[in-house]
Amino acid sequence: MKILEEEGYELIDYLRKSKGKEKDNVSVRLLETMAIRLTERCSVKAVYASPFSNSMDETASRDLCEKSKSLVKRLNKVSGSVQGIFVYILSL
């Protein structure tokens, strides 16, 4: 990964939390922990997250509901939702 950074690449990543029965606070804590680990261990510069989606959900339709948007806003180490990563990629 250091070689990629030295060559000028910026590492970004995407986290997805499956829909489950846990409370919102637990989901936020789990996603926050994953984001911290990515930034500290893998030198990821930006992390985007989907707080509750299944692997078979269409990526473009994730994080459009208000609940998802509000959970993403609570994540301190996350740059935005999957919708934000689309904006980021299109801006390159």
mmCIF file of N, CA and C in Angstrom:
data_model
loop_
_atom_site.group_PDB
_atom_site.id
_atom_site.type_symbol
_atom_site.label_atom_id
_atom_site.label_comp_id
_atom_site.label_asym_id
_atom_site.label_seq_id
_atom_site.Cartn_x
_atom_site.Cartn_y
_atom_site.Cartn_z
ATOM 1 N N MET A 1 0.814 -1.183 0.000
ATOM 2 C CA MET A 1 0.000 0.000 0.000
ATOM 3 C C MET A 1 0.867 1.261 0.000
ATOM 4 N N LYS A 2 2.005 1.169 0.663
ATOM 5 C CA LYS A 2 2.897 2.328 0.697
ATOM 6 C C LYS A 2 3.398 2.663 -0.697
ATOM 7 N N ILE A 3 3.643 1.660 -1.508
ATOM 8 C CA ILE A 3 4.104 1.889 -2.880
ATOM 9 C C ILE A 3 3.045 2.652 -3.660
ATOM 10 N N LEU A 4 1.785 2.278 -3.492
ATOM 11 C CA LEU A 4 0.700 2.984 -4.170
ATOM 12 C C LEU A 4 0.647 4.443 -3.734
ATOM 13 N N GLU A 5 0.799 4.680 -2.438
ATOM 14 C CA GLU A 5 0.812 6.053 -1.926
ATOM 15 C C GLU A 5 1.974 6.841 -2.511
ATOM 16 N N GLU A 6 3.152 6.218 -2.572
ATOM 17 C CA GLU A 6 4.334 6.887 -3.114
ATOM 18 C C GLU A 6 4.158 7.227 -4.585
ATOM 19 N N GLU A 7 3.369 6.428 -5.293
ATOM 20 C CA GLU A 7 3.102 6.686 -6.706
ATOM 21 C C GLU A 7 1.977 7.698 -6.911
ATOM 22 N N GLY A 8 1.414 8.214 -5.802
ATOM 23 C CA GLY A 8 0.402 9.263 -5.894
ATOM 24 C C GLY A 8 -1.032 8.785 -5.834
ATOM 25 N N TYR A 9 -1.236 7.509 -5.575
ATOM 26 C CA TYR A 9 -2.593 6.998 -5.462
ATOM 27 C C TYR A 9 -3.160 7.329 -4.083
ATOM 28 N N GLU A 10 -4.440 7.595 -4.045
ATOM 29 C CA GLU A 10 -5.124 7.855 -2.787
ATOM 30 C C GLU A 10 -6.024 6.666 -2.489
ATOM 31 N N LEU A 11 -5.854 6.064 -1.326
ATOM 32 C CA LEU A 11 -6.631 4.889 -0.968
ATOM 33 C C LEU A 11 -7.947 5.292 -0.316
ATOM 34 N N ILE A 12 -9.042 4.789 -0.867
ATOM 35 C CA ILE A 12 -10.361 4.992 -0.272
ATOM 36 C C ILE A 12 -10.983 3.619 -0.078
ATOM 37 N N ASP A 13 -11.936 3.525 0.823
ATOM 38 C CA ASP A 13 -12.581 2.244 1.078
ATOM 39 C C ASP A 13 -14.056 2.454 1.375
ATOM 40 N N TYR A 14 -14.781 1.362 1.313
ATOM 41 C CA TYR A 14 -16.219 1.360 1.519
ATOM 42 C C TYR A 14 -16.577 0.289 2.550
ATOM 43 N N LEU A 15 -17.352 0.669 3.550
ATOM 44 C CA LEU A 15 -17.822 -0.253 4.586
ATOM 45 C C LEU A 15 -19.316 -0.462 4.410
ATOM 46 N N ARG A 16 -19.743 -1.691 4.658
ATOM 47 C CA ARG A 16 -21.171 -1.980 4.603
ATOM 48 C C ARG A 16 -21.551 -2.784 5.833
ATOM 49 N N LYS A 17 -22.560 -2.323 6.535
ATOM 50 C CA LYS A 17 -23.084 -3.049 7.694
ATOM 51 C C LYS A 17 -24.387 -3.694 7.262
ATOM 52 N N SER A 18 -24.459 -5.011 7.385
ATOM 53 C CA SER A 18 -25.677 -5.735 7.022
ATOM 54 C C SER A 18 -26.841 -5.330 7.913
ATOM 55 N N LYS A 19 -28.036 -5.422 7.358
ATOM 56 C CA LYS A 19 -29.229 -5.158 8.154
ATOM 57 C C LYS A 19 -29.290 -6.189 9.265
ATOM 58 N N GLY A 20 -29.565 -5.732 10.454
ATOM 59 C CA GLY A 20 -29.629 -6.634 11.588
ATOM 60 C C GLY A 20 -30.597 -6.121 12.626
ATOM 61 N N LYS A 21 -30.604 -6.776 13.755
ATOM 62 C CA LYS A 21 -31.532 -6.413 14.824
ATOM 63 C C LYS A 21 -30.903 -5.514 15.878
ATOM 64 N N GLU A 22 -29.593 -5.198 15.707
ATOM 65 C CA GLU A 22 -28.946 -4.370 16.714
ATOM 66 C C GLU A 22 -29.460 -2.930 16.656
ATOM 67 N N LYS A 23 -29.291 -2.247 17.758
ATOM 68 C CA LYS A 23 -29.726 -0.853 17.848
ATOM 69 C C LYS A 23 -28.797 0.033 17.033
ATOM 70 N N ASP A 24 -29.279 1.213 16.695
ATOM 71 C CA ASP A 24 -28.501 2.150 15.877
ATOM 72 C C ASP A 24 -27.155 2.474 16.507
ATOM 73 N N ASN A 25 -27.118 2.644 17.824
ATOM 74 C CA ASN A 25 -25.863 2.971 18.501
ATOM 75 C C ASN A 25 -24.818 1.882 18.302
ATOM 76 N N VAL A 26 -25.252 0.634 18.288
ATOM 77 C CA VAL A 26 -24.336 -0.484 18.083
ATOM 78 C C VAL A 26 -23.810 -0.459 16.656
ATOM 79 N N SER A 27 -24.673 -0.236 15.688
ATOM 80 C CA SER A 27 -24.241 -0.158 14.287
ATOM 81 C C SER A 27 -23.228 0.963 14.090
ATOM 82 N N VAL A 28 -23.494 2.105 14.691
ATOM 83 C CA VAL A 28 -22.583 3.247 14.588
ATOM 84 C C VAL A 28 -21.231 2.895 15.194
ATOM 85 N N ARG A 29 -21.240 2.276 16.357
ATOM 86 C CA ARG A 29 -19.986 1.894 17.022
ATOM 87 C C ARG A 29 -19.194 0.893 16.172
ATOM 88 N N LEU A 30 -19.866 -0.097 15.601
ATOM 89 C CA LEU A 30 -19.179 -1.097 14.780
ATOM 90 C C LEU A 30 -18.579 -0.483 13.519
ATOM 91 N N LEU A 31 -19.339 0.363 12.849
ATOM 92 C CA LEU A 31 -18.820 1.022 11.642
ATOM 93 C C LEU A 31 -17.665 1.957 11.972
ATOM 94 N N GLU A 32 -17.792 2.671 13.079
ATOM 95 C CA GLU A 32 -16.728 3.585 13.502
ATOM 96 C C GLU A 32 -15.439 2.810 13.785
ATOM 97 N N THR A 33 -15.571 1.669 14.443
ATOM 98 C CA THR A 33 -14.406 0.830 14.733
ATOM 99 C C THR A 33 -13.748 0.339 13.449
ATOM 100 N N MET A 34 -14.559 -0.102 12.494
ATOM 101 C CA MET A 34 -14.005 -0.558 11.210
ATOM 102 C C MET A 34 -13.277 0.578 10.490
ATOM 103 N N ALA A 35 -13.876 1.761 10.509
ATOM 104 C CA ALA A 35 -13.268 2.909 9.845
ATOM 105 C C ALA A 35 -11.934 3.285 10.479
ATOM 106 N N ILE A 36 -11.877 3.267 11.796
ATOM 107 C CA ILE A 36 -10.631 3.577 12.511
ATOM 108 C C ILE A 36 -9.546 2.581 12.130
ATOM 109 N N ARG A 37 -9.883 1.311 12.102
ATOM 110 C CA ARG A 37 -8.900 0.288 11.755
ATOM 111 C C ARG A 37 -8.376 0.470 10.334
ATOM 112 N N LEU A 38 -9.253 0.806 9.414
ATOM 113 C CA LEU A 38 -8.808 1.022 8.032
ATOM 114 C C LEU A 38 -7.862 2.211 7.919
ATOM 115 N N THR A 39 -8.192 3.298 8.601
ATOM 116 C CA THR A 39 -7.343 4.484 8.494
ATOM 117 C C THR A 39 -6.009 4.285 9.192
ATOM 118 N N GLU A 40 -6.008 3.580 10.318
ATOM 119 C CA GLU A 40 -4.768 3.383 11.070
ATOM 120 C C GLU A 40 -3.886 2.280 10.479
ATOM 121 N N ARG A 41 -4.465 1.170 10.101
ATOM 122 C CA ARG A 41 -3.676 0.017 9.658
ATOM 123 C C ARG A 41 -3.371 0.011 8.164
ATOM 124 N N CYS A 42 -4.258 0.586 7.381
ATOM 125 C CA CYS A 42 -4.110 0.479 5.925
ATOM 126 C C CYS A 42 -3.858 1.812 5.241
ATOM 127 N N SER A 43 -3.699 2.876 6.008
ATOM 128 C CA SER A 43 -3.449 4.217 5.467
ATOM 129 C C SER A 43 -4.525 4.676 4.489
ATOM 130 N N VAL A 44 -5.760 4.258 4.742
ATOM 131 C CA VAL A 44 -6.874 4.693 3.906
ATOM 132 C C VAL A 44 -7.160 6.159 4.216
ATOM 133 N N LYS A 45 -7.294 6.968 3.182
ATOM 134 C CA LYS A 45 -7.498 8.412 3.366
ATOM 135 C C LYS A 45 -8.961 8.789 3.522
ATOM 136 N N ALA A 46 -9.853 8.031 2.907
ATOM 137 C CA ALA A 46 -11.278 8.321 3.002
ATOM 138 C C ALA A 46 -12.051 7.012 3.088
ATOM 139 N N VAL A 47 -13.013 6.983 3.995
ATOM 140 C CA VAL A 47 -13.853 5.807 4.178
ATOM 141 C C VAL A 47 -15.305 6.235 3.973
ATOM 142 N N TYR A 48 -16.013 5.464 3.192
ATOM 143 C CA TYR A 48 -17.433 5.695 2.957
ATOM 144 C C TYR A 48 -18.192 4.495 3.512
ATOM 145 N N ALA A 49 -19.401 4.717 4.017
ATOM 146 C CA ALA A 49 -20.110 3.633 4.696
ATOM 147 C C ALA A 49 -21.582 3.576 4.334
ATOM 148 N N SER A 50 -22.089 2.369 4.393
ATOM 149 C CA SER A 50 -23.512 2.092 4.245
ATOM 150 C C SER A 50 -23.954 1.450 5.562
ATOM 151 N N PRO A 51 -24.720 2.155 6.401
ATOM 152 C CA PRO A 51 -25.002 1.678 7.743
ATOM 153 C C PRO A 51 -25.899 0.454 7.833
ATOM 154 N N PHE A 52 -26.750 0.228 6.873
ATOM 155 C CA PHE A 52 -27.554 -0.997 6.897
ATOM 156 C C PHE A 52 -28.030 -1.334 5.494
ATOM 157 N N SER A 53 -27.326 -2.266 4.886
ATOM 158 C CA SER A 53 -27.710 -2.752 3.562
ATOM 159 C C SER A 53 -27.226 -4.180 3.410
ATOM 160 N N ASN A 54 -27.949 -4.927 2.642
ATOM 161 C CA ASN A 54 -27.565 -6.305 2.376
ATOM 162 C C ASN A 54 -26.679 -6.363 1.148
ATOM 163 N N SER A 55 -25.895 -7.404 1.043
ATOM 164 C CA SER A 55 -24.943 -7.524 -0.061
ATOM 165 C C SER A 55 -25.641 -7.562 -1.412
ATOM 166 N N MET A 56 -26.860 -8.035 -1.456
ATOM 167 C CA MET A 56 -27.577 -8.138 -2.729
ATOM 168 C C MET A 56 -28.342 -6.855 -3.079
ATOM 169 N N ASP A 57 -28.374 -5.876 -2.169
ATOM 170 C CA ASP A 57 -29.025 -4.596 -2.470
ATOM 171 C C ASP A 57 -28.255 -3.892 -3.575
ATOM 172 N N GLU A 58 -28.976 -3.271 -4.473
ATOM 173 C CA GLU A 58 -28.336 -2.514 -5.557
ATOM 174 C C GLU A 58 -27.544 -1.358 -4.956
ATOM 175 N N THR A 59 -26.292 -1.256 -5.333
ATOM 176 C CA THR A 59 -25.404 -0.254 -4.743
ATOM 177 C C THR A 59 -25.920 1.166 -4.955
ATOM 178 N N ALA A 60 -26.413 1.470 -6.125
ATOM 179 C CA ALA A 60 -26.863 2.823 -6.430
ATOM 180 C C ALA A 60 -28.063 3.256 -5.596
ATOM 181 N N SER A 61 -28.814 2.312 -5.055
ATOM 182 C CA SER A 61 -30.001 2.682 -4.277
ATOM 183 C C SER A 61 -29.759 2.679 -2.773
ATOM 184 N N ARG A 62 -28.534 2.400 -2.354
ATOM 185 C CA ARG A 62 -28.222 2.373 -0.922
ATOM 186 C C ARG A 62 -28.132 3.789 -0.347
ATOM 187 N N ASP A 63 -28.484 3.914 0.901
ATOM 188 C CA ASP A 63 -28.311 5.147 1.683
ATOM 189 C C ASP A 63 -29.156 6.319 1.204
ATOM 190 N N LEU A 64 -30.272 6.042 0.584
ATOM 191 C CA LEU A 64 -31.135 7.127 0.137
ATOM 192 C C LEU A 64 -32.178 7.511 1.186
ATOM 193 N N CYS A 65 -32.456 6.643 2.153
ATOM 194 C CA CYS A 65 -33.471 6.946 3.160
ATOM 195 C C CYS A 65 -32.894 7.864 4.241
ATOM 196 N N GLU A 66 -33.759 8.549 4.928
ATOM 197 C CA GLU A 66 -33.351 9.515 5.954
ATOM 198 C C GLU A 66 -32.627 8.849 7.121
ATOM 199 N N LYS A 67 -33.064 7.656 7.516
ATOM 200 C CA LYS A 67 -32.420 6.963 8.631
ATOM 201 C C LYS A 67 -30.962 6.683 8.300
ATOM 202 N N SER A 68 -30.702 6.225 7.111
ATOM 203 C CA SER A 68 -29.333 5.938 6.694
ATOM 204 C C SER A 68 -28.493 7.208 6.679
ATOM 205 N N LYS A 69 -29.062 8.270 6.150
ATOM 206 C CA LYS A 69 -28.350 9.556 6.099
ATOM 207 C C LYS A 69 -28.004 10.049 7.504
ATOM 208 N N SER A 70 -28.944 9.903 8.434
ATOM 209 C CA SER A 70 -28.686 10.386 9.790
ATOM 210 C C SER A 70 -27.624 9.531 10.485
ATOM 211 N N LEU A 71 -27.603 8.224 10.228
ATOM 212 C CA LEU A 71 -26.578 7.371 10.829
ATOM 213 C C LEU A 71 -25.195 7.696 10.278
ATOM 214 N N VAL A 72 -25.099 7.951 8.989
ATOM 215 C CA VAL A 72 -23.802 8.294 8.385
ATOM 216 C C VAL A 72 -23.276 9.591 8.985
ATOM 217 N N LYS A 73 -24.141 10.546 9.244
ATOM 218 C CA LYS A 73 -23.718 11.813 9.846
ATOM 219 C C LYS A 73 -23.139 11.622 11.245
ATOM 220 N N ARG A 74 -23.534 10.557 11.926
ATOM 221 C CA ARG A 74 -23.040 10.281 13.280
ATOM 222 C C ARG A 74 -21.658 9.627 13.274
ATOM 223 N N LEU A 75 -21.180 9.200 12.125
ATOM 224 C CA LEU A 75 -19.894 8.506 12.021
ATOM 225 C C LEU A 75 -18.767 9.523 11.863
ATOM 226 N N ASN A 76 -17.908 9.625 12.857
ATOM 227 C CA ASN A 76 -16.838 10.624 12.866
ATOM 228 C C ASN A 76 -15.704 10.316 11.896
ATOM 229 N N LYS A 77 -15.380 9.069 11.699
ATOM 230 C CA LYS A 77 -14.234 8.687 10.871
ATOM 231 C C LYS A 77 -14.635 8.320 9.450
ATOM 232 N N VAL A 78 -15.839 8.698 9.050
ATOM 233 C CA VAL A 78 -16.361 8.343 7.733
ATOM 234 C C VAL A 78 -16.601 9.616 6.927
ATOM 235 N N SER A 79 -16.213 9.569 5.656
ATOM 236 C CA SER A 79 -16.343 10.738 4.785
ATOM 237 C C SER A 79 -17.746 10.914 4.223
ATOM 238 N N GLY A 80 -18.531 9.850 4.229
ATOM 239 C CA GLY A 80 -19.888 9.933 3.699
ATOM 240 C C GLY A 80 -20.447 8.558 3.409
ATOM 241 N N SER A 81 -21.575 8.547 2.729
ATOM 242 C CA SER A 81 -22.254 7.303 2.399
ATOM 243 C C SER A 81 -21.794 6.794 1.039
ATOM 244 N N VAL A 82 -22.391 5.699 0.603
ATOM 245 C CA VAL A 82 -22.066 5.165 -0.721
ATOM 246 C C VAL A 82 -22.425 6.186 -1.800
ATOM 247 N N GLN A 83 -23.429 6.998 -1.549
ATOM 248 C CA GLN A 83 -23.776 8.054 -2.502
ATOM 249 C C GLN A 83 -22.631 9.066 -2.616
ATOM 250 N N GLY A 84 -21.959 9.329 -1.506
ATOM 251 C CA GLY A 84 -20.818 10.243 -1.501
ATOM 252 C C GLY A 84 -19.638 9.703 -2.279
ATOM 253 N N ILE A 85 -19.450 8.399 -2.253
ATOM 254 C CA ILE A 85 -18.321 7.825 -2.996
ATOM 255 C C ILE A 85 -18.552 7.969 -4.498
ATOM 256 N N PHE A 86 -19.819 7.890 -4.917
ATOM 257 C CA PHE A 86 -20.108 8.100 -6.344
ATOM 258 C C PHE A 86 -19.733 9.520 -6.756
ATOM 259 N N VAL A 87 -20.091 10.486 -5.928
ATOM 260 C CA VAL A 87 -19.754 11.891 -6.204
ATOM 261 C C VAL A 87 -18.238 12.062 -6.267
ATOM 262 N N TYR A 88 -17.549 11.450 -5.314
ATOM 263 C CA TYR A 88 -16.079 11.540 -5.263
ATOM 264 C C TYR A 88 -15.459 10.965 -6.536
ATOM 265 N N ILE A 89 -15.869 9.797 -6.926
ATOM 266 C CA ILE A 89 -15.307 9.141 -8.112
ATOM 267 C C ILE A 89 -15.577 9.946 -9.364
ATOM 268 N N LEU A 90 -16.779 10.485 -9.483
ATOM 269 C CA LEU A 90 -17.123 11.284 -10.660
ATOM 270 C C LEU A 90 -16.338 12.594 -10.727
ATOM 271 N N SER A 91 -15.840 13.063 -9.577
ATOM 272 C CA SER A 91 -15.094 14.317 -9.547
ATOM 273 C C SER A 91 -13.624 14.158 -9.987
ATOM 274 N N LEU A 92 -13.177 12.918 -10.107
ATOM 275 C CA LEU A 92 -11.772 12.688 -10.470
ATOM 276 C C LEU A 92 -11.500 12.960 -11.935
#
